Tab-separated table of C-alpha atoms in Angstrom:
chain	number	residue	atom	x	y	z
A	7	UNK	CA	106.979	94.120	109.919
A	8	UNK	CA	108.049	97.662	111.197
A	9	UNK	CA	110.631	97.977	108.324
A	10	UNK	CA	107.988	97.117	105.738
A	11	UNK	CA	106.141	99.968	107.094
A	12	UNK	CA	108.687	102.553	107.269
A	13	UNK	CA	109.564	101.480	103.565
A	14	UNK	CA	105.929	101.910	102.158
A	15	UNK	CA	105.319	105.281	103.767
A	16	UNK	CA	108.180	107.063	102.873
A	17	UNK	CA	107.978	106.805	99.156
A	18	UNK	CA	107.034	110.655	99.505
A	19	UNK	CA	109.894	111.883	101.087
A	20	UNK	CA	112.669	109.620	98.783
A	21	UNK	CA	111.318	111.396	96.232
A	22	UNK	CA	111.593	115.075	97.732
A	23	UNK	CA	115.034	113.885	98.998
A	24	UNK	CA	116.099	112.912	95.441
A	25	UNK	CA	114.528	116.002	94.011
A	26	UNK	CA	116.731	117.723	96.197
A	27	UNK	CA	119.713	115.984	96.227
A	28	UNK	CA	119.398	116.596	92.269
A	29	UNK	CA	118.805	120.129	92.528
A	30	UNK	CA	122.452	121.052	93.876
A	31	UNK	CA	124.775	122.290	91.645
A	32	UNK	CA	127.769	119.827	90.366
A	33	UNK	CA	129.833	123.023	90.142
A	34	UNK	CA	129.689	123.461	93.854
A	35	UNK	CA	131.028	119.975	94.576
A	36	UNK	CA	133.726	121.137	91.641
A	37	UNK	CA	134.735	124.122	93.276
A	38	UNK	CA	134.583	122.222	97.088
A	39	UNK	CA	137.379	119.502	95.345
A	40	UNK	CA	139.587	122.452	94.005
A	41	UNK	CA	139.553	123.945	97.173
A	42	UNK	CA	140.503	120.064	98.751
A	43	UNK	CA	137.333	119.825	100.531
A	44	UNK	CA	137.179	115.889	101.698
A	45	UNK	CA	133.468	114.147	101.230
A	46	UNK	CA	132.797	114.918	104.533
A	47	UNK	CA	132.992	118.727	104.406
A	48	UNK	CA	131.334	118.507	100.878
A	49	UNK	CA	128.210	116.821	102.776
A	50	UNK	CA	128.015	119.251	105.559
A	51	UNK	CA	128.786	122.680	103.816
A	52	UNK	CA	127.102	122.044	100.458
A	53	UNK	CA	124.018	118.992	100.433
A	54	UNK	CA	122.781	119.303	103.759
A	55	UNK	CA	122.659	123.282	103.882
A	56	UNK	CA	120.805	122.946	99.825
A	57	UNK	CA	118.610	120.017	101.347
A	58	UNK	CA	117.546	121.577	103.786
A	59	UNK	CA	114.640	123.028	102.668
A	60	UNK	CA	113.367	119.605	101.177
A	61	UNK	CA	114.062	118.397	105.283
A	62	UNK	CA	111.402	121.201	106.104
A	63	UNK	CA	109.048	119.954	103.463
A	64	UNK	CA	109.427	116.288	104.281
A	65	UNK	CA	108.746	116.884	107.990
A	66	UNK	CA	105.896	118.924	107.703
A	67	UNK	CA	104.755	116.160	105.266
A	68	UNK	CA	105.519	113.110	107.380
A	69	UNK	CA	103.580	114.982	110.619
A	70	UNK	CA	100.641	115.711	109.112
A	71	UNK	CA	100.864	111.794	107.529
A	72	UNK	CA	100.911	110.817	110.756
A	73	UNK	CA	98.378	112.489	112.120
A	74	UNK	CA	95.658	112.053	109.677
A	75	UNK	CA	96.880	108.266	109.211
A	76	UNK	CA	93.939	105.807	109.082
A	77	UNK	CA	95.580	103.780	112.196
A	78	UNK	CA	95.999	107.460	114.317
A	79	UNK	CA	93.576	106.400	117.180
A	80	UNK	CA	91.612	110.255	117.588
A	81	UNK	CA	91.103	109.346	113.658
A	82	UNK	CA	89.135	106.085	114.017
A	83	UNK	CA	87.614	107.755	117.305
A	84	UNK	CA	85.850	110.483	114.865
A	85	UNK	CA	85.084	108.475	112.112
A	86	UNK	CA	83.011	106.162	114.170
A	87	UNK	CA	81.841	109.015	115.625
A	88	UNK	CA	80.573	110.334	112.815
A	89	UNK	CA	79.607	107.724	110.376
A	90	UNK	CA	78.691	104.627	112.739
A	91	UNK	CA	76.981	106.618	115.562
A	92	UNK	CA	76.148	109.704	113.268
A	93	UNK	CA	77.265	112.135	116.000
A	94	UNK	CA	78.377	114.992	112.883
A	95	UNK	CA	78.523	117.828	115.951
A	96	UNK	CA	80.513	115.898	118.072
A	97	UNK	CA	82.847	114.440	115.522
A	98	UNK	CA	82.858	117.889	113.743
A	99	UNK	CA	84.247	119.540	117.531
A	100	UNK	CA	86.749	117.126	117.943
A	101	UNK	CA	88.571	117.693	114.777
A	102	UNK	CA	88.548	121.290	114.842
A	103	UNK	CA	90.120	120.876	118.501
A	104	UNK	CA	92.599	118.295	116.334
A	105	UNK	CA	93.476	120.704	113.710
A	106	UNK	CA	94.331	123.236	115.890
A	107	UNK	CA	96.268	121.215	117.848
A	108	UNK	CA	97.968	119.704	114.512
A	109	UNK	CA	98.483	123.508	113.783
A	110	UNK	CA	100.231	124.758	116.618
A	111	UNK	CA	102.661	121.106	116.340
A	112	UNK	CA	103.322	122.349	112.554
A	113	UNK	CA	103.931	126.230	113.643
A	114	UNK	CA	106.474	124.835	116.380
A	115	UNK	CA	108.205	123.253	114.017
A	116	UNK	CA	108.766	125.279	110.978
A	117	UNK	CA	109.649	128.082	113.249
A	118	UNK	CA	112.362	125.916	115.408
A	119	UNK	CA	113.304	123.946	111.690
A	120	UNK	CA	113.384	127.465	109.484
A	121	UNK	CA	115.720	129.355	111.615
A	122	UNK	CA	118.232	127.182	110.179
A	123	UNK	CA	117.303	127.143	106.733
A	124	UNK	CA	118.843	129.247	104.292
A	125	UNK	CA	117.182	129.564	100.787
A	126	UNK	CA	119.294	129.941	97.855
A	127	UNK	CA	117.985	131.703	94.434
């Protein structure tokens, strides 16, 4: 049941992985096998430092997919707030409170995640 989940929800990030993945340069991997570089080295000194932008992306993605998931708990606590009780000010307070708590997860992150990312033009 879990593996079903994972599988369903991360359609997104296959996609950005694959996009990325795609988006390195064959002549790299060329030059890496002229220079005997083993599959090994190839993966750690040329896909995962060009992917690793798309890892930013996909875990700034997959946080805030968790936390505005339909099954995220302070999510079903504000929408019954809001549309079963109708208490908008309450409701409206409590998701402020949860954005800026989302925000400060999200600012944490890309600052410990883009220290090591390196952006090639």
């Amino acid at each position: 049941d879990k593996v079903y989940e994972i599988v369903t929800c991360s359609g997104i990030q296959i996609f950005i992985f694959l996009a990325g993945i795609y988006s390195v340069p064959p002549d790299l991997y060329e030059a890496a096998h002229v220079e005997g570089a083993n599959a090994w080295e190839k993966f750690w000194m040329i896909t995962f430092p060009m992917v690793m932008p798309m890892i930013l992306v996909n875990v700034i993605y997959s946080i805030v997919d968790t936390f505005i998931s339909e099954s995220n708990l302070v999510m079903e606590y504000v929408y019954q707030l809001s549309f079963k009780n109708f208490n908008f000010g309450l409701s409206s307070a409590i998701t402020w409170i949860y954005f800026a708590a989302i925000a400060v997860i999200l600012a944490i992150v890309y600052a410990v995640i883009s220290r090591k990312t390196f952006y090639y033009t």
